């Protein structure tokens, strides 16, 4: 029940959004999110609420760390 | 998600495991607090790629599992009251209390409904104005803000028949209880990614300064988990204990203030009973005075006798990280996924269910 997953925002209507990942869509509310998303952003959805707008730059910075460790050859664009 | 394939790439995972082997010499035992981590670790075979001297142990982070029998007994008693509809999250319905379960009560005629979100429970309340709709609220800091948001929405809309039976729990006090008990032997914590998305990292600073136990906040993809273990192992090798965030795309040190404010607008910390851990001070959430009208506990005031645990079930010890399901005599024999004896087998995030499905 605790599972939360990143999904892509495909519709925004006031405080309600619809999000999608791998063909699954879910509706969620924005009441407790930290930063309002825009269409195309990824958000973490848990129990019908979006909790967080994912920062794609951070995902890339982490890949940069892997490169330094020699785990990945190139950070993809 | 952009880059998601990298975070799941098995050849990169093997390289990351190699890097762990490259730096880690000292024996270490890391506890993953969160049930979602437990499942991800088993599903992705993480234990198998780690060096032998690194051991992983599961902790108390499955909300269904840590709900005390007393709270389940209370929900059952409320479900028996006429004109009450009890709503809750899926797995909770199947968890046995002292002598019944919500599922069993449903088969006897009680109106018990599974919902995906509190907003669905609120909708049930809207559609049944002549009934009291009670939401059995379980979950940690990830979930509690969503319950609080529903209470705020109910207040704004003037919905008067929506009530919350709060069995919410806060994770940092449980970590403190585990460490101060002296029974637990861990060298580091794999801290929960989504709880920390809400609470940030300040609570772990206390753990680090008081117990000198490294804490790394970790995401849920295979590469996240392995990198998190790498970071913990690096701290162990360097003789350090600090708070670090591996899951930076979701977690900031300050957390989600909006969610925290909503949670603490509606709830206040209270002492709470945990399965296996007993009563932990300030580890639960009770509705504040201003929201008493939404408090099922205040309205029904049901009294439950002392609860009893299923005989032979070691869930309590499993949740404290001092036993594994393998140590339980009932595991795979009397206790299976089709016929679960305790909540750690009922819940999809329970440690016993994870061992049952993935441990060979
Ligand atoms: S295997 Fe079953 S009986 Fe044993 S501890 Fe786990 S849930 Fe309880």
Coordinates of C-alpha atoms and ligand atoms in Angstrom, one line a residue:
Chain A
X1 CA 0.0 0.0 0.0
X2 CA 3.0 2.2 0.6
X3 CA 4.1 2.0 -3.0
X4 CA 4.7 5.3 -4.7
X5 CA 5.7 5.5 -8.3
X6 CA 6.9 8.1 -10.8
X7 CA 4.4 8.9 -13.5
X8 CA 4.2 11.5 -16.3
X9 CA 1.6 14.3 -16.0
X10 CA -0.7 14.2 -19.1
X11 CA -3.6 16.3 -17.9
X12 CA -4.0 19.1 -15.3
X13 CA -7.4 20.4 -14.2
X14 CA -7.1 22.7 -11.2
X15 CA -5.9 20.5 -8.3
X16 CA -6.5 17.3 -10.2
X17 CA -4.1 15.7 -12.6
X18 CA -4.0 12.6 -14.7
X19 CA -0.7 10.8 -15.0
X20 CA 0.6 7.9 -17.1
X21 CA 3.4 5.4 -17.1
X22 CA 3.7 2.3 -19.3
X23 CA 0.1 2.5 -20.5
X24 CA -1.3 2.7 -16.9
X25 CA -3.1 6.0 -16.1
X26 CA -3.9 7.3 -12.7
X27 CA -5.8 10.3 -11.3
X28 CA -4.2 12.2 -8.5
X29 CA -4.6 15.4 -6.5
X30 CA -2.1 18.2 -6.0
X31 CA -3.0 19.2 -2.4
X32 CA 0.2 18.1 -0.8
X33 CA 2.8 18.4 -3.6
X34 CA 5.9 20.5 -3.0
X35 CA 6.0 22.1 -6.4
X36 CA 3.2 22.3 -9.0
X37 CA 4.0 20.3 -12.1
X38 CA 3.6 21.2 -15.7
X39 CA 2.4 18.9 -18.5
X40 CA 5.1 16.4 -19.3
X41 CA 6.7 16.6 -15.8
X42 CA 7.2 13.4 -13.8
X43 CA 5.7 13.3 -10.3
X44 CA 5.7 10.7 -7.6
X45 CA 2.2 9.5 -6.9
X46 CA 1.0 7.7 -3.8
X47 CA -2.5 6.8 -2.8
X48 CA -4.2 9.2 -5.1
X49 CA -1.9 12.2 -4.4
X50 CA 1.1 13.6 -6.2
X51 CA 3.8 14.1 -3.5
X52 CA 6.8 15.4 -5.5
X53 CA 7.8 16.8 -8.8
X54 CA 10.9 14.8 -9.9
X55 CA 13.9 16.8 -10.8
X56 CA 15.3 15.3 -14.1
X57 CA 18.5 17.3 -13.6
X58 CA 19.2 15.4 -10.4
X59 CA 18.6 12.1 -12.1
X60 CA 21.3 13.1 -14.6
X61 CA 23.7 14.3 -11.9
X62 CA 23.5 10.9 -10.2
X63 CA 24.4 9.3 -13.6
X64 CA 27.4 11.6 -13.6
X65 CA 28.5 10.1 -10.2
X66 CA 28.2 6.6 -11.7
X67 CA 30.5 7.8 -14.6
X68 CA 33.1 8.9 -12.0
X69 CA 32.8 5.4 -10.4
X70 CA 33.3 3.8 -13.8
X71 CA 29.9 2.2 -13.7
X72 CA 28.6 3.9 -16.9
X73 CA 30.7 5.0 -19.8
X74 CA 28.8 8.1 -20.9
X75 CA 25.9 10.0 -19.4
X76 CA 23.2 9.9 -22.1
X77 CA 21.7 13.2 -23.2
Chain B
X1 CA 10.9 8.5 -17.1
X2 CA 14.0 9.8 -18.7
X3 CA 17.0 7.7 -17.6
X4 CA 14.7 5.1 -16.0
X5 CA 16.3 2.4 -18.2
X6 CA 19.7 3.2 -16.8
X7 CA 18.5 2.9 -13.2
X8 CA 17.2 -0.6 -14.1
X9 CA 20.1 -1.8 -16.4
X10 CA 21.3 -5.2 -15.1
X11 CA 24.8 -4.8 -16.7
X12 CA 25.2 -1.5 -14.8
X13 CA 23.9 -3.2 -11.7
X14 CA 26.6 -5.8 -11.9
X15 CA 29.3 -3.1 -12.4
X16 CA 27.9 -1.2 -9.3
X17 CA 28.1 -4.5 -7.3
X18 CA 31.7 -4.8 -8.5
X19 CA 32.5 -1.3 -7.1
X20 CA 31.0 -2.3 -3.8
X21 CA 33.3 -5.4 -3.7
X22 CA 36.2 -3.1 -4.6
X23 CA 35.8 -0.8 -1.6
X24 CA 34.1 -2.9 1.1
X25 CA 36.3 -5.0 3.4
X26 CA 34.6 -4.8 6.8
X27 CA 31.6 -6.9 7.7
X28 CA 28.5 -4.9 7.7
X29 CA 24.8 -5.3 8.4
X30 CA 22.4 -2.8 6.8
X31 CA 18.8 -2.5 7.7
X32 CA 16.3 -1.4 5.1
X33 CA 13.5 0.3 7.0
X34 CA 10.9 0.4 4.2
X35 CA 8.8 -2.5 3.0
X36 CA 9.0 -1.3 -0.5
X37 CA 12.8 -1.6 -0.3
X38 CA 12.4 -5.2 1.1
X39 CA 10.4 -6.2 -2.0
X40 CA 12.6 -4.4 -4.4
X41 CA 15.7 -6.0 -2.9
X42 CA 14.3 -9.5 -3.3
X43 CA 12.7 -9.0 -6.6
X44 CA 15.9 -7.7 -8.2
X45 CA 18.2 -10.3 -6.5
X46 CA 20.2 -7.6 -4.8
X47 CA 21.3 -9.9 -2.0
X48 CA 22.8 -12.3 -4.4
X49 CA 25.2 -9.8 -6.0
X50 CA 26.5 -8.4 -2.7
X51 CA 29.8 -9.7 -1.2
X52 CA 29.2 -12.3 1.6
X53 CA 30.3 -10.0 4.4
X54 CA 27.5 -7.5 3.7
X55 CA 24.2 -8.6 5.2
X56 CA 20.8 -7.0 4.6
X57 CA 18.1 -7.2 7.3
X58 CA 14.5 -6.0 7.0
X59 CA 13.0 -3.5 9.5
X60 CA 9.7 -2.2 10.7
X61 CA 8.6 -0.3 7.6
X62 CA 5.5 -2.1 6.5
X63 CA 2.6 -0.1 7.7
X64 CA 0.1 -3.0 7.6
X65 CA 2.6 -5.2 9.6
X66 CA 3.3 -2.8 12.4
X67 CA -0.4 -2.0 13.0
X68 CA -1.1 -3.3 16.5
X69 CA -3.7 -5.9 17.0
X70 CA -5.5 -3.6 19.3
X71 CA -6.1 -1.1 16.5
X72 CA -7.4 -3.8 14.2
X73 CA -9.7 -5.1 17.0
X74 CA -11.0 -1.6 17.3
X75 CA -11.7 -1.2 13.6
X76 CA -13.5 -4.6 13.7
X77 CA -15.7 -3.4 16.6
X78 CA -16.5 -0.2 14.8
X79 CA -17.4 -2.2 11.6
X80 CA -20.0 -4.0 13.7
X81 CA -21.9 -0.8 14.6
X82 CA -25.0 -0.4 12.5
X83 CA -24.9 2.3 9.8
X84 CA -21.2 2.4 9.7
X85 CA -19.1 1.8 6.6
X86 CA -15.4 1.1 7.2
X87 CA -13.0 1.9 4.4
X88 CA -9.3 1.2 4.3
X89 CA -6.4 0.2 2.0
X90 CA -6.3 -3.2 0.5
X91 CA -4.1 -5.5 2.6
X92 CA -5.5 -4.2 5.8
X93 CA -8.8 -5.9 5.2
X94 CA -7.1 -9.4 5.4
X95 CA -5.0 -8.9 8.5
X96 CA -6.2 -11.0 11.3
X97 CA -6.9 -9.3 14.6
X98 CA -7.3 -11.1 17.9
X99 CA -10.3 -13.2 16.8
X100 CA -11.5 -11.8 13.5
X101 CA -10.5 -9.7 10.5
X102 CA -12.3 -7.0 8.5
X103 CA -12.7 -9.5 5.7
X104 CA -14.4 -11.9 8.0
X105 CA -16.7 -9.2 9.3
X106 CA -17.6 -8.3 5.7
X107 CA -18.6 -11.9 5.0
X108 CA -20.8 -11.7 8.1
X109 CA -22.5 -8.6 6.7
X110 CA -20.5 -5.6 7.8
X111 CA -20.0 -2.9 5.2
X112 CA -16.2 -2.9 4.7
X113 CA -14.8 -1.4 1.5
X114 CA -11.3 -1.2 0.1
X115 CA -10.2 2.1 -1.3
X116 CA -7.2 3.3 -3.3
X117 CA -7.2 6.8 -1.9
X118 CA -8.8 8.8 1.0
X119 CA -10.5 10.8 -1.7
X120 CA -12.4 7.6 -2.7
X121 CA -13.4 7.2 1.0
X122 CA -14.6 10.8 1.0
X123 CA -16.7 10.0 -2.1
X124 CA -18.3 7.1 -0.2
X125 CA -19.2 9.6 2.5
X126 CA -20.8 12.0 0.0
X127 CA -22.9 9.2 -1.5
X128 CA -24.0 7.8 1.9
X129 CA -25.0 10.9 3.9
X130 CA -27.1 8.7 6.3
X131 CA -24.1 6.5 7.3
X132 CA -20.9 7.2 9.1
X133 CA -17.9 6.5 6.9
X134 CA -14.8 5.6 8.9
X135 CA -11.4 5.5 7.2
X136 CA -8.9 3.2 9.0
X137 CA -5.8 5.3 8.4
X138 CA -2.5 3.4 8.3
X139 CA 0.8 4.4 6.9
X140 CA 3.8 6.5 7.6
X141 CA 4.8 10.0 6.7
X142 CA 4.2 9.3 3.0
X143 CA 0.6 8.5 3.6
X144 CA -0.5 10.6 6.6
X145 CA -0.4 13.9 4.6
X146 CA -2.9 12.4 2.1
X147 CA -5.3 11.5 4.9
X148 CA -4.9 15.0 6.4
X149 CA -5.7 16.5 3.0
X150 CA -8.9 14.5 2.9
X151 CA -9.9 15.8 6.3
X152 CA -9.2 19.3 5.3
X153 CA -11.3 18.8 2.1
X154 CA -14.1 17.3 4.2
X155 CA -14.1 20.3 6.5
X156 CA -14.1 22.7 3.5
X157 CA -17.0 20.9 1.9
X158 CA -18.9 20.5 5.2
X159 CA -19.0 16.7 5.0
X160 CA -19.9 15.6 8.5
X161 CA -20.1 11.8 8.2
X162 CA -16.4 11.2 7.3
X163 CA -14.3 10.0 10.2
X164 CA -10.7 8.8 10.5
X165 CA -9.5 6.1 12.9
X166 CA -5.9 7.1 13.0
X167 CA -3.3 4.4 13.2
X168 CA -0.6 6.4 11.5
X169 CA 3.0 6.0 12.5
X170 CA 6.2 8.1 12.3
X171 CA 9.3 6.2 11.3
X172 CA 12.2 8.1 13.0
X173 CA 10.9 7.4 16.6
X174 CA 10.8 3.7 15.7
X175 CA 14.5 3.8 14.5
X176 CA 15.3 5.4 17.8
X177 CA 13.4 2.8 19.7
X178 CA 15.2 0.0 17.9
X179 CA 18.6 1.5 18.5
X180 CA 18.0 2.4 22.1
X181 CA 16.7 -1.1 22.9
X182 CA 20.2 -2.4 22.4
X183 CA 18.9 -5.6 20.9
X184 CA 19.5 -4.5 17.3
X185 CA 22.9 -4.9 15.7
X186 CA 23.1 -2.9 12.5
X187 CA 25.9 -0.9 11.0
X188 CA 23.8 1.4 8.8
X189 CA 20.3 2.3 7.7
X190 CA 18.9 2.2 4.1
X191 CA 16.5 5.0 4.8
X192 CA 13.1 5.1 3.1
X193 CA 12.9 7.2 -0.1
X194 CA 9.4 8.3 -0.1
X195 CA 8.9 8.9 3.6
X196 CA 12.1 11.1 3.3
X197 CA 10.6 12.9 0.3
X198 CA 8.1 14.2 2.9
X199 CA 10.2 14.5 6.1
X200 CA 13.6 15.4 4.6
X201 CA 16.7 14.3 6.4
X202 CA 16.7 16.3 9.7
X203 CA 15.3 13.3 11.7
X204 CA 18.2 11.1 10.6
X205 CA 20.8 13.6 11.9
X206 CA 19.6 12.8 15.4
X207 CA 20.2 9.0 14.7
X208 CA 23.6 9.7 13.3
X209 CA 24.7 12.0 16.2
X210 CA 23.3 9.9 19.0
X211 CA 24.1 6.4 17.8
X212 CA 26.9 7.0 15.2
X213 CA 24.9 4.8 12.7
X214 CA 25.3 5.9 9.0
X215 CA 22.0 6.7 7.3
X216 CA 21.6 6.9 3.5
X217 CA 18.3 7.8 1.9
X218 CA 17.8 5.5 -1.1
X219 CA 15.5 5.2 -4.1
X220 CA 13.7 2.1 -5.3
X221 CA 15.3 1.1 -8.6
X222 CA 18.0 -1.6 -8.6
X223 CA 20.8 0.9 -9.3
X224 CA 19.5 3.2 -6.5
X225 CA 19.7 0.5 -4.0
X226 CA 23.1 -0.7 -5.0
X227 CA 24.5 2.8 -5.0
X228 CA 23.0 3.4 -1.6
X229 CA 24.8 0.3 -0.3
X230 CA 28.0 1.5 -1.9
X231 CA 27.6 4.8 0.0
X232 CA 26.9 3.1 3.3
X233 CA 29.9 0.7 2.8
X234 CA 32.1 3.7 2.0
X235 CA 31.1 5.4 5.3
X236 CA 31.9 2.1 7.2
X237 CA 35.3 1.8 5.5
X238 CA 36.1 5.4 6.4
X239 CA 34.8 5.0 9.9
X240 CA 32.3 7.8 9.3
X241 CA 28.6 8.2 10.3
X242 CA 26.6 10.8 8.4
X243 CA 23.4 11.4 6.6
X244 CA 23.6 11.2 2.8
X245 CA 21.0 11.2 0.1
X246 CA 21.4 8.9 -2.8
X247 CA 17.8 9.5 -4.1
X248 CA 18.4 13.2 -4.9
X249 CA 15.8 13.3 -7.7
X250 CA 13.1 13.0 -5.1
X251 CA 14.6 13.9 -1.7
X252 CA 15.9 17.2 -0.4
X253 CA 17.2 17.9 3.1
X254 CA 14.2 20.0 3.9
X255 CA 11.6 17.6 2.6
X256 CA 8.1 18.6 1.4
X257 CA 7.0 21.4 3.6
X258 CA 3.5 21.6 2.1
X259 CA 2.9 17.9 3.0
X260 CA 4.4 18.3 6.4
X261 CA 2.3 21.4 7.1
X262 CA -0.9 19.7 6.0
X263 CA -0.1 16.6 8.2
X264 CA 0.6 18.7 11.3
X265 CA -2.3 21.0 10.7
X266 CA -4.6 18.0 11.2
X267 CA -2.5 15.6 13.4
X268 CA -0.3 15.9 16.4
X269 CA 2.2 13.3 17.6
X270 CA 1.0 10.8 20.2
X271 CA 2.3 7.7 21.9
X272 CA 1.4 4.7 19.8
X273 CA 1.5 0.9 20.0
X274 CA 3.5 -1.0 17.3
X275 CA 3.3 -4.7 16.7
X276 CA 6.5 -6.2 18.1
X277 CA 7.9 -2.9 19.4
X278 CA 5.4 -2.0 22.1
X279 CA 4.3 1.6 22.8
X280 CA 6.8 4.1 21.3
X281 CA 6.6 7.7 22.6
X282 CA 5.5 10.3 20.1
X283 CA 5.5 7.8 17.3
X284 CA 1.8 8.0 16.2
X285 CA -0.5 10.7 14.9
X286 CA -3.8 11.7 16.6
X287 CA -6.3 14.2 15.3
X288 CA -5.9 17.6 16.8
X289 CA -8.6 19.1 19.0
X290 CA -9.7 21.4 16.2
X291 CA -10.4 18.3 14.1
X292 CA -12.1 16.2 16.8
X293 CA -15.3 16.1 14.7
X294 CA -13.5 13.8 12.3
X295 CA -12.1 11.5 15.0
X296 CA -13.6 8.0 15.0
X297 CA -11.9 7.3 18.3
X298 CA -13.7 10.2 20.0
X299 CA -17.1 9.5 18.4
X300 CA -17.3 5.8 19.0
X301 CA -15.2 5.4 22.1
X302 CA -15.1 1.6 21.7
X303 CA -13.3 -0.4 24.3
X304 CA -11.4 -3.4 23.3
X305 CA -10.1 -6.1 25.6
X306 CA -6.4 -7.0 25.7
X307 CA -5.5 -8.3 22.2
X308 CA -3.8 -11.6 21.5
X309 CA -1.2 -12.4 18.9
X310 CA -1.4 -15.5 16.7
X311 CA 0.4 -18.3 18.6
X312 CA 3.8 -19.1 17.2
X313 CA 4.0 -16.1 14.9
X314 CA 7.3 -14.3 15.1
X315 CA 6.2 -11.1 13.2
X316 CA 7.2 -9.0 16.2
X317 CA 10.8 -10.2 16.1
X318 CA 10.9 -10.0 12.3
X319 CA 9.8 -6.4 12.5
X320 CA 12.6 -5.7 15.0
X321 CA 15.2 -7.2 12.7
X322 CA 16.2 -9.9 15.3
X323 CA 14.6 -12.8 13.5
X324 CA 14.1 -13.7 9.8
X325 CA 11.0 -15.5 8.6
X326 CA 13.2 -18.6 8.2
X327 CA 13.5 -18.7 12.0
X328 CA 9.7 -19.0 12.3
X329 CA 8.5 -22.6 12.6
X330 CA 5.2 -21.8 10.8
X331 CA 6.9 -20.3 7.7
X332 CA 5.9 -22.1 4.5
X333 CA 4.2 -24.8 6.7
X334 CA 1.2 -23.4 8.5
X335 CA 1.8 -19.9 7.2
X336 CA 1.6 -19.4 3.4
X337 CA 0.5 -16.6 1.2
X338 CA -2.9 -18.3 0.7
X339 CA -3.3 -18.9 4.4
X340 CA -1.3 -16.2 6.2
X341 CA -1.0 -16.4 9.9
X342 CA 0.5 -13.0 10.6
X343 CA 0.5 -9.6 8.9
X344 CA 4.0 -9.9 7.7
X345 CA 2.7 -12.7 5.4
X346 CA -0.6 -10.9 4.5
X347 CA 0.9 -7.6 3.4
X348 CA 2.5 -7.4 -0.1
X349 CA 5.3 -5.4 1.5
X350 CA 5.7 -7.8 4.5
X351 CA 9.1 -9.4 5.0
X352 CA 7.5 -12.9 5.3
X353 CA 5.6 -12.4 2.0
X354 CA 8.9 -11.3 0.3
X355 CA 10.8 -14.3 1.6
X356 CA 7.9 -16.6 0.6
X357 CA 7.9 -15.3 -2.9
X358 CA 11.5 -14.8 -3.6
X359 CA 13.7 -16.6 -1.2
X360 CA 14.9 -20.0 -2.3
Ligands
LIG1 S1 6.0 -16.7 8.7 FE1 3.8 -16.3 9.2 S2 3.6 -17.0 11.3 FE2 5.8 -16.8 10.9 S3 6.4 -14.7 11.5 FE3 5.8 -14.6 9.4 S4 3.7 -14.1 9.3 FE4 4.1 -14.8 11.4

